[in-house]
PDB file of C-alpha atoms in Angstrom:
ATOM      1  CA  MET A   1     137.978 103.921 -21.790  1.00 76.00           C
ATOM      2  CA  ASP A   2     140.851 105.747 -23.415  1.00 88.00           C
ATOM      3  CA  CYS A   3     140.731 106.985 -26.988  1.00 92.00           C
ATOM      4  CA  PRO A   4     142.274 104.425 -29.365  1.00 92.00           C
ATOM      5  CA  ALA A   5     143.657 107.257 -31.537  1.00 91.00           C
ATOM      6  CA  CYS A   6     145.339 109.516 -28.959  1.00 93.00           C
ATOM      7  CA  GLY A   7     144.873 107.906 -25.529  1.00 91.00           C
ATOM      8  CA  GLY A   8     142.766 110.812 -24.254  1.00 91.00           C
ATOM      9  CA  PRO A   9     139.568 110.493 -22.241  1.00 93.00           C
ATOM     10  CA  VAL A  10     136.416 109.352 -24.036  1.00 92.00           C
ATOM     11  CA  THR A  11     132.858 110.381 -23.189  1.00 89.00           C
ATOM     12  CA  LEU A  12     129.907 108.081 -23.714  1.00 88.00           C
ATOM     13  CA  GLU A  13     126.437 109.319 -24.631  1.00 90.00           C
ATOM     14  CA  VAL A  14     123.317 107.187 -24.925  1.00 90.00           C
ATOM     15  CA  GLY A  15     120.351 108.124 -27.079  1.00 82.00           C
ATOM     16  CA  PRO A  16     118.226 108.855 -28.915  1.00 80.00           C
ATOM     17  CA  ASP A  17     115.578 109.557 -26.259  1.00 81.00           C
ATOM     18  CA  GLN A  18     117.764 109.594 -23.139  1.00 81.00           C
ATOM     19  CA  PRO A  19     119.029 112.595 -21.135  1.00 80.00           C
ATOM     20  CA  PRO A  20     122.749 113.271 -21.727  1.00 75.00           C
ATOM     21  CA  SER A  21     123.695 112.045 -18.243  1.00 79.00           C
ATOM     22  CA  THR A  22     122.093 108.593 -18.676  1.00 84.00           C
ATOM     23  CA  SER A  23     124.501 105.710 -18.163  1.00 87.00           C
ATOM     24  CA  LEU A  24     124.553 102.834 -20.618  1.00 88.00           C
ATOM     25  CA  SER A  25     123.552 100.332 -17.934  1.00 86.00           C
ATOM     26  CA  ASP A  26     120.539 102.448 -16.887  1.00 87.00           C
ATOM     27  CA  ALA A  27     119.468 102.860 -20.514  1.00 87.00           C
ATOM     28  CA  VAL A  28     119.683  99.110 -21.138  1.00 87.00           C
ATOM     29  CA  LEU A  29     117.780  98.238 -17.956  1.00 85.00           C
ATOM     30  CA  ASP A  30     115.063 100.786 -18.750  1.00 85.00           C
ATOM     31  CA  ALA A  31     114.736  99.718 -22.399  1.00 84.00           C
ATOM     32  CA  ALA A  32     111.643  98.032 -23.758  1.00 84.00           C
ATOM     33  CA  GLU A  33     111.659  95.013 -26.030  1.00 84.00           C
ATOM     34  CA  ASP A  34     112.555  95.945 -29.632  1.00 85.00           C
ATOM     35  CA  GLU A  35     113.808  99.360 -28.500  1.00 88.00           C
ATOM     36  CA  ARG A  36     116.883 100.802 -30.202  1.00 90.00           C
ATOM     37  CA  LEU A  37     119.669 102.505 -28.278  1.00 90.00           C
ATOM     38  CA  ASP A  38     122.340 104.676 -29.898  1.00 91.00           C
ATOM     39  CA  VAL A  39     125.696 104.780 -28.136  1.00 91.00           C
ATOM     40  CA  VAL A  40     128.256 107.395 -29.147  1.00 91.00           C
ATOM     41  CA  ARG A  41     131.816 107.475 -27.816  1.00 92.00           C
ATOM     42  CA  THR A  42     133.706 110.712 -28.443  1.00 93.00           C
ATOM     43  CA  CYS A  43     137.231 111.931 -27.731  1.00 94.00           C
ATOM     44  CA  TRP A  44     137.179 115.687 -27.256  1.00 90.00           C
ATOM     45  CA  ASP A  45     140.975 115.892 -27.573  1.00 93.00           C
ATOM     46  CA  CYS A  46     141.421 114.546 -31.120  1.00 95.00           C
ATOM     47  CA  GLY A  47     137.854 114.273 -32.440  1.00 92.00           C
ATOM     48  CA  TRP A  48     137.725 110.462 -32.714  1.00 95.00           C
ATOM     49  CA  GLN A  49     134.155 109.201 -32.600  1.00 95.00           C
ATOM     50  CA  GLU A  50     132.413 105.854 -32.740  1.00 94.00           C
ATOM     51  CA  GLU A  51     128.669 105.261 -32.937  1.00 94.00           C
ATOM     52  CA  ARG A  52     126.968 101.940 -32.230  1.00 92.00           C
ATOM     53  CA  ARG A  53     123.315 100.974 -32.396  1.00 92.00           C
ATOM     54  CA  LEU A  54     121.900  98.367 -30.057  1.00 90.00           C
ATOM     55  CA  ARG A  55     118.486  96.743 -30.297  1.00 90.00           C
ATOM     56  CA  VAL A  56     116.898  94.912 -27.384  1.00 87.00           C
ATOM     57  CA  GLU A  57     115.628  91.624 -28.824  1.00 86.00           C
ATOM     58  CA  ALA A  58     114.145  90.064 -25.694  1.00 82.00           C
ATOM     59  CA  ILE A  59     113.817  90.787 -21.999  1.00 78.00           C
ATOM     60  CA  ASP A  60     113.779  88.065 -19.362  1.00 74.00           C
ATOM     61  CA  THR A  61     113.120  89.138 -15.803  1.00 71.00           C
ATOM     62  CA  THR A  62     112.832  87.270 -12.562  1.00 69.00           C
ATOM     63  CA  ALA A  63     110.642  88.272  -9.677  1.00 69.00           C
ATOM     64  CA  GLY A  64     112.443  90.036  -6.876  1.00 70.00           C
ATOM     65  CA  ASP A  65     111.728  90.513  -3.217  1.00 76.00           C
ATOM     66  CA  ALA A  66     108.383  92.352  -3.039  1.00 79.00           C
ATOM     67  CA  ASP A  67     109.482  94.486  -0.070  1.00 81.00           C
ATOM     68  CA  ALA A  68     112.710  95.491  -1.823  1.00 80.00           C
ATOM     69  CA  ILE A  69     110.806  96.398  -4.986  1.00 78.00           C
ATOM     70  CA  GLU A  70     108.294  98.485  -3.044  1.00 84.00           C
ATOM     71  CA  ARG A  71     111.096 100.178  -1.082  1.00 86.00           C
ATOM     72  CA  ALA A  72     112.988 101.012  -4.300  1.00 84.00           C
ATOM     73  CA  GLY A  73     109.833 102.487  -5.822  1.00 84.00           C
ATOM     74  CA  LEU A  74     109.172 104.618  -2.761  1.00 89.00           C
ATOM     75  CA  LEU A  75     112.781 105.820  -2.673  1.00 89.00           C
ATOM     76  CA  GLU A  76     112.582 106.819  -6.334  1.00 87.00           C
ATOM     77  CA  GLU A  77     109.317 108.675  -5.712  1.00 90.00           C
ATOM     78  CA  ILE A  78     110.810 110.479  -2.697  1.00 91.00           C
ATOM     79  CA  THR A  79     113.924 111.398  -4.680  1.00 89.00           C
ATOM     80  CA  ASP A  80     111.808 112.792  -7.528  1.00 87.00           C
ATOM     81  CA  GLU A  81     109.744 114.868  -5.097  1.00 90.00           C
ATOM     82  CA  LEU A  82     112.848 116.243  -3.374  1.00 90.00           C
ATOM     83  CA  ALA A  83     114.458 117.101  -6.714  1.00 88.00           C
ATOM     84  CA  ALA A  84     111.379 119.170  -7.589  1.00 88.00           C
ATOM     85  CA  ILE A  85     111.582 121.266  -4.396  1.00 89.00           C
ATOM     86  CA  GLU A  86     113.409 124.512  -5.038  1.00 89.00           C
ATOM     87  CA  ASP A  87     112.988 126.144  -1.608  1.00 90.00           C
ATOM     88  CA  LEU A  88     116.036 125.393   0.561  1.00 91.00           C
ATOM     89  CA  GLY A  89     114.033 125.886   3.770  1.00 92.00           C
ATOM     90  CA  THR A  90     111.555 123.192   2.742  1.00 92.00           C
ATOM     91  CA  LEU A  91     114.401 120.750   2.093  1.00 91.00           C
ATOM     92  CA  GLU A  92     115.987 121.544   5.465  1.00 93.00           C
ATOM     93  CA  ASP A  93     112.647 121.063   7.246  1.00 93.00           C
ATOM     94  CA  THR A  94     112.090 117.751   5.437  1.00 91.00           C
ATOM     95  CA  LEU A  95     115.525 116.478   6.426  1.00 92.00           C
ATOM     96  CA  ALA A  96     114.956 117.492  10.048  1.00 94.00           C
ATOM     97  CA  GLU A  97     111.599 115.650  10.105  1.00 94.00           C
ATOM     98  CA  VAL A  98     113.106 112.493   8.593  1.00 91.00           C
ATOM     99  CA  ARG A  99     115.893 112.521  11.189  1.00 92.00           C
ATOM    100  CA  ARG A 100     113.385 113.116  14.006  1.00 93.00           C
ATOM    101  CA  ARG A 101     111.277 110.144  12.902  1.00 92.00           C
ATOM    102  CA  ARG A 102     114.323 107.891  12.582  1.00 90.00           C
ATOM    103  CA  ARG A 103     115.315 108.758  16.158  1.00 91.00           C
ATOM    104  CA  LEU A 104     111.806 107.863  17.370  1.00 90.00           C
ATOM    105  CA  GLU A 105     111.507 104.534  15.503  1.00 84.00           C
ATOM    106  CA  PRO A 106     113.883 102.430  17.658  1.00 71.00           C
ATOM    107  CA  ALA A 107     112.352 103.833  20.847  1.00 63.00           C
ATOM    108  CA  ALA A 108     108.861 102.793  19.743  1.00 55.00           C
ATOM    109  CA  GLU A 109     110.054  99.269  18.860  1.00 55.00           C
ATOM    110  CA  ASP A 110     111.884  98.868  22.201  1.00 53.00           C
ATOM    111  CA  THR A 111     108.818  99.807  24.269  1.00 52.00           C
ATOM    112  CA  ASN A 112     106.700  97.207  22.485  1.00 52.00           C
ATOM    113  CA  GLU A 113     109.231  94.445  23.160  1.00 52.00           C
ATOM    114  CA  ASN A 114     109.508  95.200  26.899  1.00 52.00           C
ATOM    115  CA  VAL A 115     105.764  95.037  27.573  1.00 51.00           C
ATOM    116  CA  THR A 116     104.763  91.885  29.443  1.00 50.00           C
ATOM    117  CA  GLU A 117     101.327  90.372  29.081  1.00 48.00           C
ATOM    118  CA  LYS A 118      99.241  89.696  32.199  1.00 44.00           C
TER     119      LYS A 118
END
């Protein structure tokens, strides 16, 4: 969005309990029922600012694919673990192991398919 006062770029911040880099869509999807979200749009060129408060009245969810949900949870857990690793060598070793396992997976599947029963 461009600033309505000067046409400059506008930043969007979500709060009150969200990290500064949180997107509005992530904040809404992570919100609990009756939770309040503060959204502040600011133009750093001219100083224009707008604040809005949103309240989540109700949440309706539908069940998703169980495998996709489990996969997403595991990916988030892996990402969190990797973000906590500060040693570059450990990250390099982890990446090498993941790539090694991915190379071995198709080979293991192919050998099982080519086996004939007697």
